[in-house]
Coordinates of C-alpha atoms and ligand atoms in Angstrom, one line a residue:
M1 CA -27.8 103.2 15.3
A2 CA -25.3 102.3 18.0
L3 CA -28.0 101.7 20.5
K4 CA -30.0 99.6 18.1
K5 CA -27.0 97.3 17.4
E6 CA -26.4 96.7 21.2
Y7 CA -30.1 95.9 21.5
W8 CA -29.9 93.1 18.8
Q9 CA -26.7 91.8 20.3
G10 CA -28.4 91.5 23.6
I11 CA -31.2 89.5 22.1
L12 CA -28.7 87.1 20.4
V13 CA -26.9 86.6 23.7
A14 CA -30.2 85.8 25.4
I15 CA -31.1 83.3 22.7
A16 CA -27.6 81.6 22.9
L17 CA -28.0 81.4 26.7
A18 CA -31.5 79.9 26.4
V19 CA -30.3 77.3 24.0
G20 CA -27.3 76.5 26.3
I21 CA -29.6 76.2 29.3
Y22 CA -31.9 73.9 27.3
F23 CA -29.1 71.5 26.5
L24 CA -27.8 71.6 30.0
A25 CA -31.2 70.8 31.3
H26 CA -32.0 68.0 28.9
G27 CA -28.5 66.5 28.8
C28 CA -27.0 65.3 25.6
S29 CA -24.7 62.4 26.5
K30 CA -25.7 58.9 25.3
K31 CA -29.0 59.7 23.8
A32 CA -27.7 62.7 21.8
S33 CA -24.9 60.7 20.3
A34 CA -27.2 57.9 19.2
D35 CA -29.5 60.6 17.6
S36 CA -26.7 62.7 16.2
A37 CA -27.2 61.1 12.9
N38 CA -30.3 63.1 12.2
T39 CA -28.2 66.0 10.9
A40 CA -30.3 66.4 7.8
G41 CA -33.1 67.7 10.0
A42 CA -36.7 66.6 10.4
A43 CA -37.7 68.2 7.1
A44 CA -35.6 65.7 5.1
T45 CA -37.6 63.0 3.4
Y46 CA -36.4 59.4 3.6
D47 CA -37.2 56.5 1.2
L48 CA -38.7 54.7 4.1
V49 CA -39.2 55.3 7.8
I50 CA -39.7 52.7 10.5
S51 CA -41.6 54.7 13.1
G52 CA -42.0 54.3 16.8
G53 CA -40.4 50.9 17.4
R54 CA -38.1 49.8 20.2
V55 CA -34.8 50.0 18.5
M56 CA -32.2 47.6 19.9
D57 CA -28.6 47.8 18.8
P58 CA -26.2 45.4 20.4
E59 CA -23.1 47.5 19.5
S60 CA -24.2 50.8 21.1
N61 CA -26.6 49.1 23.5
L62 CA -29.3 51.6 22.4
D63 CA -32.6 50.2 23.6
A64 CA -35.2 53.0 23.2
V65 CA -38.2 54.0 21.1
R66 CA -36.8 55.7 18.0
N67 CA -37.7 56.4 14.4
V68 CA -35.3 55.0 11.8
G69 CA -34.9 56.8 8.5
I70 CA -33.6 54.9 5.5
R71 CA -32.3 56.2 2.2
G72 CA -30.4 54.5 -0.6
G73 CA -30.4 51.2 1.2
K74 CA -28.7 52.6 4.3
V75 CA -29.7 53.7 7.7
T76 CA -29.4 57.5 7.5
A77 CA -31.2 58.7 10.7
I78 CA -32.1 57.3 14.1
S79 CA -34.2 59.9 15.9
A80 CA -36.5 60.4 18.8
S81 CA -38.4 63.0 16.9
P82 CA -40.7 62.1 14.0
L83 CA -39.2 61.6 10.5
S84 CA -41.0 61.8 7.2
G85 CA -40.6 59.2 4.6
K86 CA -42.1 58.4 1.2
S87 CA -43.4 55.3 3.0
T88 CA -43.7 54.5 6.6
L89 CA -43.8 51.2 8.5
D90 CA -45.5 51.4 11.9
A91 CA -43.4 49.5 14.4
K92 CA -45.2 50.6 17.5
G93 CA -44.9 47.9 20.1
L94 CA -42.4 46.0 18.0
V95 CA -38.6 45.4 18.4
V96 CA -36.5 46.9 15.6
A97 CA -33.2 44.9 15.4
P98 CA -30.4 44.5 13.0
G99 CA -31.2 41.7 10.5
F100 CA -30.0 38.3 11.6
I101 CA -26.8 36.9 10.0
D102 CA -26.7 33.1 9.7
L103 CA -23.1 31.9 9.3
H104 CA -24.1 28.4 8.6
E105 CA -26.9 27.4 6.1
H106 CA -26.6 24.7 3.5
G107 CA -29.7 25.2 1.3
A108 CA -28.8 28.5 -0.3
E109 CA -31.8 28.2 -2.6
P110 CA -34.9 30.4 -3.0
R111 CA -37.1 28.2 -0.8
N112 CA -34.5 28.3 2.0
Y113 CA -34.3 32.0 1.7
Q114 CA -38.1 32.3 2.1
F115 CA -38.1 30.3 5.3
Q116 CA -35.1 32.3 6.6
A117 CA -36.7 35.7 5.8
H118 CA -39.7 34.5 7.9
D119 CA -37.2 33.7 10.7
G120 CA -35.7 37.2 10.6
V121 CA -32.5 36.3 8.6
T122 CA -31.3 39.0 6.2
T123 CA -27.9 37.4 5.4
S124 CA -27.6 33.7 4.9
L125 CA -24.1 32.2 4.5
E126 CA -22.9 28.7 3.5
L127 CA -19.5 28.7 5.3
E128 CA -19.0 25.2 6.6
V129 CA -19.2 23.1 3.4
G130 CA -18.8 26.0 1.0
T131 CA -18.1 25.6 -2.7
D132 CA -15.2 24.8 -5.0
D133 CA -16.1 27.6 -7.4
V134 CA -16.7 30.9 -5.7
D135 CA -17.4 33.0 -8.9
K136 CA -19.9 30.5 -10.2
W137 CA -21.7 30.3 -6.8
Y138 CA -22.2 34.0 -6.6
A139 CA -23.1 34.4 -10.3
A140 CA -25.9 31.8 -9.8
R141 CA -27.7 34.0 -7.2
E142 CA -27.0 37.5 -8.6
G143 CA -30.3 39.5 -8.8
K144 CA -32.3 36.4 -7.9
A145 CA -32.0 36.3 -4.1
L146 CA -34.6 37.4 -1.5
I147 CA -31.9 38.0 1.1
N148 CA -28.1 38.5 1.1
Y149 CA -26.0 35.5 0.4
G150 CA -22.4 34.4 0.7
V151 CA -20.1 31.4 0.6
S152 CA -16.7 30.1 1.7
I153 CA -14.1 28.3 -0.3
G154 CA -14.6 24.8 1.0
H155 CA -12.0 22.1 1.6
I156 CA -14.6 19.4 1.2
P157 CA -15.8 20.3 -2.3
V158 CA -12.2 21.2 -3.3
R159 CA -11.0 17.8 -2.2
M160 CA -13.9 16.2 -4.0
A161 CA -13.1 18.1 -7.2
V162 CA -9.4 17.2 -7.1
M163 CA -10.0 13.5 -6.3
H164 CA -13.0 13.2 -8.7
D165 CA -15.4 12.1 -5.9
N166 CA -18.8 12.5 -7.5
A167 CA -21.0 12.3 -4.4
S168 CA -23.8 14.8 -4.4
W169 CA -22.8 16.8 -1.4
I170 CA -20.7 15.0 1.2
P171 CA -17.9 12.7 0.0
T172 CA -18.2 8.9 0.1
A173 CA -15.3 7.8 -2.1
D174 CA -11.7 9.0 -2.5
A175 CA -12.3 12.5 -1.1
A176 CA -13.3 10.8 2.2
R177 CA -10.9 7.8 2.2
R178 CA -7.7 8.5 0.3
V179 CA -4.6 10.3 1.5
A180 CA -3.7 13.2 -0.8
T181 CA -0.6 12.9 -3.0
P182 CA 1.8 15.8 -3.3
E183 CA 0.1 16.6 -6.7
D184 CA -3.4 16.5 -5.0
M185 CA -2.1 18.9 -2.4
K186 CA -0.7 21.3 -5.0
Q187 CA -4.0 21.4 -6.8
M188 CA -6.1 21.8 -3.6
L189 CA -3.9 24.7 -2.4
A190 CA -4.2 26.4 -5.8
M191 CA -8.0 26.1 -5.7
M192 CA -8.2 27.5 -2.1
E193 CA -6.0 30.4 -3.2
R194 CA -8.3 31.0 -6.2
G195 CA -11.3 30.9 -4.0
F196 CA -9.9 33.7 -1.8
R197 CA -9.0 35.8 -4.8
E198 CA -12.6 35.5 -6.0
G199 CA -13.9 36.9 -2.7
A200 CA -14.7 33.8 -0.6
L201 CA -15.9 35.0 2.8
A202 CA -14.0 32.3 4.8
E203 CA -12.6 28.8 4.5
G204 CA -14.9 25.9 5.1
M205 CA -13.7 22.5 6.5
G206 CA -15.4 19.3 7.5
I207 CA -12.6 16.9 8.7
N208 CA -15.2 14.4 10.0
Y209 CA -16.3 13.9 6.4
T210 CA -12.7 13.7 5.0
P211 CA -11.0 11.6 7.6
A212 CA -8.2 10.7 5.2
A213 CA -7.0 14.3 5.4
T214 CA -3.8 14.2 7.4
H215 CA -2.9 16.6 10.2
Q216 CA -0.4 18.1 7.9
E217 CA -3.0 18.7 5.2
I218 CA -5.2 20.5 7.7
I219 CA -2.2 22.7 8.7
E220 CA -1.5 23.6 5.0
M221 CA -5.2 24.6 4.6
F222 CA -5.2 26.9 7.6
R223 CA -2.0 28.6 6.3
V224 CA -3.9 29.7 3.2
A225 CA -6.7 31.2 5.3
A226 CA -4.1 32.9 7.5
R227 CA -2.6 34.7 4.5
Y228 CA -6.0 36.2 3.7
N229 CA -6.9 37.1 7.3
A230 CA -9.9 34.8 6.9
S231 CA -11.5 32.6 9.5
V232 CA -11.7 28.8 9.1
H233 CA -15.2 27.3 9.8
V234 CA -14.6 23.8 10.9
H235 CA -16.7 20.7 11.5
M236 CA -14.1 19.0 13.5
R237 CA -12.4 15.6 13.0
Y238 CA -14.3 13.7 15.8
S239 CA -17.5 14.1 17.7
G240 CA -18.7 12.5 20.9
I241 CA -17.3 11.2 24.1
K242 CA -15.5 7.9 23.5
E243 CA -11.8 8.2 24.2
P244 CA -9.4 8.7 22.5
M245 CA -11.2 10.1 19.4
T246 CA -13.4 12.5 21.3
G247 CA -14.8 16.0 20.4
L248 CA -12.3 17.4 22.9
A249 CA -9.4 15.7 21.1
A250 CA -10.7 17.2 17.8
L251 CA -10.8 20.6 19.4
E252 CA -7.2 20.2 20.5
E253 CA -6.2 19.7 16.9
V254 CA -7.8 22.8 15.5
I255 CA -6.9 25.1 18.4
A256 CA -3.3 24.0 18.0
V257 CA -3.4 24.6 14.2
A258 CA -5.0 28.1 14.8
A259 CA -2.2 28.9 17.3
E260 CA 0.5 27.7 14.9
T261 CA -0.8 29.3 11.7
G262 CA -2.4 32.5 13.1
A263 CA -5.7 31.7 11.2
A264 CA -8.9 32.6 13.0
L265 CA -10.9 29.5 14.0
H266 CA -14.6 29.1 14.1
V267 CA -15.9 25.8 15.4
V268 CA -19.3 24.9 14.0
H269 CA -22.2 23.4 16.0
I270 CA -20.3 22.9 19.2
T271 CA -23.1 21.0 20.9
S272 CA -23.6 18.3 18.3
M273 CA -19.8 17.6 18.4
E274 CA -19.2 17.7 22.1
L275 CA -22.6 16.4 23.5
K276 CA -22.3 16.2 27.3
A277 CA -18.7 17.5 27.1
T278 CA -20.0 20.8 25.8
P279 CA -19.0 22.7 29.0
D280 CA -15.5 21.4 28.8
A281 CA -15.2 22.4 25.2
I282 CA -16.5 25.9 25.9
A283 CA -13.9 26.2 28.7
M284 CA -11.1 25.2 26.3
I285 CA -12.3 27.8 23.8
E286 CA -12.5 30.5 26.4
G287 CA -9.1 29.6 27.7
A288 CA -7.6 29.8 24.2
R289 CA -9.2 33.2 23.7
Q290 CA -7.8 34.4 27.0
H291 CA -4.4 33.4 25.8
G292 CA -4.7 35.3 22.5
I293 CA -6.0 32.7 20.0
D294 CA -8.9 34.0 17.8
V295 CA -11.5 31.3 18.2
T296 CA -15.3 31.4 18.2
T297 CA -18.1 28.9 18.1
E298 CA -21.8 28.6 17.3
N299 CA -24.8 26.3 18.1
Y300 CA -28.4 25.8 17.0
P301 CA -31.3 25.6 19.6
Y302 CA -32.2 21.9 19.0
T303 CA -31.4 18.5 20.7
A304 CA -30.8 16.8 17.3
G305 CA -28.2 17.0 14.6
S306 CA -28.6 16.0 10.9
T307 CA -26.4 14.8 8.1
S308 CA -26.0 12.2 5.3
I309 CA -26.4 8.6 6.5
E310 CA -23.9 7.4 3.9
S311 CA -21.2 9.7 5.2
T312 CA -18.1 8.8 7.3
V313 CA -20.0 10.1 10.4
F314 CA -21.7 6.6 10.4
D315 CA -18.6 4.5 10.0
P316 CA -18.5 1.6 12.5
G317 CA -18.3 2.8 16.1
W318 CA -20.8 5.7 15.8
Q319 CA -23.1 4.3 18.5
E320 CA -20.3 4.3 21.2
A321 CA -18.9 7.6 20.1
Q322 CA -22.3 9.4 20.1
G323 CA -23.8 7.4 23.0
I324 CA -26.9 6.6 20.9
T325 CA -28.3 3.7 18.9
Y326 CA -30.6 3.0 15.9
K327 CA -33.8 4.3 17.4
D328 CA -32.2 7.7 17.9
L329 CA -31.9 8.1 14.2
Q330 CA -34.8 9.5 12.2
W331 CA -35.0 9.0 8.4
A332 CA -35.7 12.6 7.2
A333 CA -37.8 11.6 4.2
T334 CA -40.5 9.8 6.2
G335 CA -39.9 10.7 9.9
E336 CA -39.5 7.0 10.8
R337 CA -37.1 5.9 13.6
L338 CA -34.5 3.4 12.4
T339 CA -33.7 -0.2 13.3
A340 CA -30.5 -2.2 12.5
E341 CA -32.1 -3.4 9.4
T342 CA -33.4 -0.1 8.0
F343 CA -30.1 1.6 9.0
E344 CA -28.2 -0.8 6.6
K345 CA -30.8 -0.3 3.9
Y346 CA -30.7 3.5 4.0
R347 CA -26.9 3.7 4.4
K348 CA -26.7 1.9 1.0
Q349 CA -29.3 4.1 -0.5
G350 CA -28.0 7.4 0.9
G351 CA -30.0 10.3 2.3
I352 CA -30.5 12.7 5.2
V353 CA -31.0 11.4 8.7
V354 CA -31.9 13.4 11.9
I355 CA -29.7 12.4 14.9
H356 CA -31.3 12.8 18.4
S357 CA -28.1 13.0 20.4
I358 CA -27.7 16.4 22.0
P359 CA -28.6 16.9 25.7
E360 CA -31.0 19.7 26.3
E361 CA -28.9 20.9 29.2
D362 CA -26.0 21.5 26.9
V363 CA -28.1 23.4 24.3
R364 CA -29.0 25.8 27.2
I365 CA -25.5 26.2 28.4
A366 CA -24.3 27.2 24.9
L367 CA -27.3 29.5 24.3
A368 CA -26.7 31.2 27.7
N369 CA -23.1 31.9 26.8
P370 CA -22.9 35.5 25.5
N371 CA -19.9 34.7 23.2
I372 CA -21.4 31.8 21.3
I373 CA -23.0 32.7 18.0
V374 CA -26.5 31.4 16.9
A375 CA -26.3 29.7 13.5
S376 CA -28.9 27.4 12.0
D377 CA -27.0 24.7 10.0
G378 CA -30.2 24.7 7.8
M379 CA -30.4 21.9 5.2
R380 CA -31.6 21.8 1.6
I381 CA -35.3 21.1 1.4
T382 CA -35.7 18.1 -0.9
G383 CA -39.1 16.7 0.3
A384 CA -41.7 17.1 3.0
K385 CA -39.3 16.3 5.9
V386 CA -36.1 18.0 7.0
H387 CA -34.5 19.1 10.3
P388 CA -36.5 22.2 11.4
R389 CA -33.4 24.2 12.3
G390 CA -33.2 25.9 8.9
Q391 CA -36.7 27.2 9.3
G392 CA -37.0 28.0 13.0
T393 CA -33.6 28.6 14.7
F394 CA -33.8 32.3 15.3
S395 CA -37.5 32.6 16.3
R396 CA -37.0 29.6 18.6
V397 CA -34.2 31.3 20.4
L398 CA -36.2 34.5 20.8
G399 CA -39.6 32.9 21.6
Y400 CA -38.8 29.8 23.5
Y401 CA -35.4 30.3 25.1
V402 CA -35.6 34.1 25.7
R403 CA -39.3 34.8 26.4
E404 CA -40.6 31.5 27.8
E405 CA -37.5 29.8 29.4
K406 CA -35.5 33.0 30.2
V407 CA -32.2 31.2 29.4
L408 CA -30.8 34.5 28.1
D409 CA -32.0 38.1 27.8
L410 CA -33.2 39.7 24.6
M411 CA -30.2 42.0 23.9
T412 CA -27.8 39.1 24.4
A413 CA -29.7 37.0 22.0
L414 CA -29.7 39.7 19.4
R415 CA -26.0 40.2 19.8
K416 CA -25.4 36.5 19.2
M417 CA -27.4 36.7 15.9
T418 CA -26.2 40.1 14.5
L419 CA -23.1 41.8 15.9
L420 CA -21.0 38.6 16.7
P421 CA -21.4 37.0 13.3
A422 CA -20.6 40.3 11.6
Q423 CA -17.5 40.7 13.7
R424 CA -16.4 37.2 12.9
L425 CA -16.1 38.1 9.2
E426 CA -15.2 41.7 9.1
K427 CA -11.4 41.4 9.4
H428 CA -11.4 39.6 6.0
A429 CA -14.6 41.0 4.6
P430 CA -14.8 44.7 5.5
A431 CA -18.4 44.9 4.2
F432 CA -19.5 43.3 7.4
H433 CA -18.5 46.5 9.3
D434 CA -21.9 47.8 8.0
K435 CA -23.9 44.8 8.9
G436 CA -25.2 43.4 12.3
R437 CA -25.8 47.0 13.6
I438 CA -28.4 49.6 13.6
R439 CA -26.4 52.8 13.3
V440 CA -26.1 55.6 10.7
G441 CA -24.2 54.3 7.7
A442 CA -25.1 50.7 8.3
D443 CA -26.8 48.6 5.6
A444 CA -30.6 48.8 6.1
D445 CA -30.9 45.0 6.8
I446 CA -33.5 45.2 9.6
T447 CA -35.8 42.7 11.3
V448 CA -38.9 44.0 13.1
F449 CA -40.6 41.5 15.4
D450 CA -43.2 41.2 18.1
A451 CA -41.2 40.0 21.2
A452 CA -44.4 38.9 22.9
R453 CA -45.4 36.6 20.0
V454 CA -42.3 35.5 18.0
I455 CA -42.0 31.7 17.9
D456 CA -40.8 28.9 15.7
K457 CA -43.5 26.7 14.1
A458 CA -41.3 24.2 12.3
T459 CA -41.0 20.9 14.2
F460 CA -39.5 17.5 13.5
E461 CA -42.9 16.2 12.6
D462 CA -44.0 19.3 10.6
P463 CA -40.8 21.0 9.5
L464 CA -42.0 23.2 6.7
E465 CA -43.8 25.9 8.7
Y466 CA -42.9 29.6 8.8
S467 CA -42.0 31.1 12.1
E468 CA -44.5 33.6 13.5
G469 CA -44.1 37.1 14.9
I470 CA -41.5 38.4 12.5
E471 CA -43.5 41.3 11.1
F472 CA -41.2 43.3 8.8
V473 CA -37.9 42.3 7.2
L474 CA -35.9 44.8 5.2
V475 CA -33.0 43.8 3.0
N476 CA -30.8 46.7 1.8
G477 CA -33.7 49.0 2.6
T478 CA -36.3 47.0 0.6
P479 CA -39.1 45.2 2.6
V480 CA -39.3 41.5 1.8
L481 CA -41.9 40.9 4.6
K482 CA -44.7 43.3 5.6
D483 CA -47.1 42.4 8.4
G484 CA -45.6 38.9 8.4
Q485 CA -46.4 38.4 4.7
F486 CA -44.2 38.2 1.6
V487 CA -43.9 41.3 -0.5
E488 CA -44.3 40.1 -4.1
G489 CA -41.8 40.6 -6.8
V490 CA -38.7 41.9 -4.9
M491 CA -35.3 40.3 -4.9
P492 CA -33.1 42.8 -3.0
G493 CA -30.5 40.3 -1.7
R494 CA -26.9 41.1 -2.6
A495 CA -23.6 39.2 -2.6
A496 CA -21.9 39.4 0.8
R497 CA -18.4 38.9 -0.4
A498 CA -14.8 39.6 0.5
P499 CA -12.7 41.9 -1.8
I500 CA -11.9 40.3 -5.1
S501 CA -8.3 40.4 -6.2
H502 CA -8.1 38.4 -9.5
Ligands
LIG1 ZN1 -21.5 20.2 10.2

């Protein structure tokens, strides 16, 4: 007996040594920690496996061929060895990335979400204009959305509600032109508070559209956001390069308010505000960050902006401020370029105009900057023509600016579309800790694309075209796109929302 026991002990020691030598020989540093998730073992069955794709995660910097196991809408395994699932998507030769998060999209309707899914977006957020009724906004989309959706409590719509300005989207009457009374201020602040208690993701602001809002009003609005640890997403007071009311002066205002109140600041579409002063504006933002102010910015990959022609943006002086004239404006409904005559006609009528004002060089400078988020500023689709940015922004960055023009590398581009927007929101909305990453425990919002083929197809002439090369899109573990085609009858989008406290 005694001899036999020693014999077995010897075998066990030998096995332990062999296992130890195996791990020493194969190393288990970075790769093993990325794979450690696979604790359930290869025998476990997943709801879905994405097999053999090049998994790129901007948080861990993992960039390797892996199998991704998904269960219950979450990523539950990332493994170099095969995984078995109830169904499998073959991602060989494709990039497997976190689903793109768009911080700035105005459509927020089923048609917009279809275009965005084809562009790789899994979470589409209306944070610049926002809403005046957060509960109602989320309720309208519950169970009916292809991709995840979210909204801010918006200073513009709140000001419109309090001042009974009935314009459809952007104010044209009192909300744009009248200074708030103390009673207006009281009501607006109460509505902002209510929005945050109802789980608004951020605070939206468009001072350019509400020029009667005083500096003090802006400060009060930032104070509300600061109390909720929320970021303020601002379309600034001025755009352009004509002193003294320049984009840089506008940036001075909001950086000062962020410094004073402690609210995080997110400046929307930096290039369309600053035009050729974009590098100076980026330097201001980077300086503020280095000195402890929480400020971020975003841009879209186009040389034109777009907004309502009846808005205050086209008050007298717009040509000098923007360095453009009538022919640089394009009437969205028909695609025609404007003249002095048609400008007056359409300004009375109201509608969307495309503004060809942004230098290509400045688009590239913003895209090349690793800290500037990619966001579409997509518009509601009301007819055959609209700015193409809502349909093509993300594929245009990946296909044109990464692959063809080499303005930035692929991992940096993905980081600007996934991790950075998630990090922008996660202090106030902790649910975003599990978005914008491919790691165990993250939401299975995943975009799988062909890096050699991905490209935008929406143009200013032909804006309603789906992007190409986005092959599979998963929202909370459910495919909405397979082999580049819609999956019929699925609506897996969920509310992306901050904690509710009412
Ligand atoms: Zn804007």
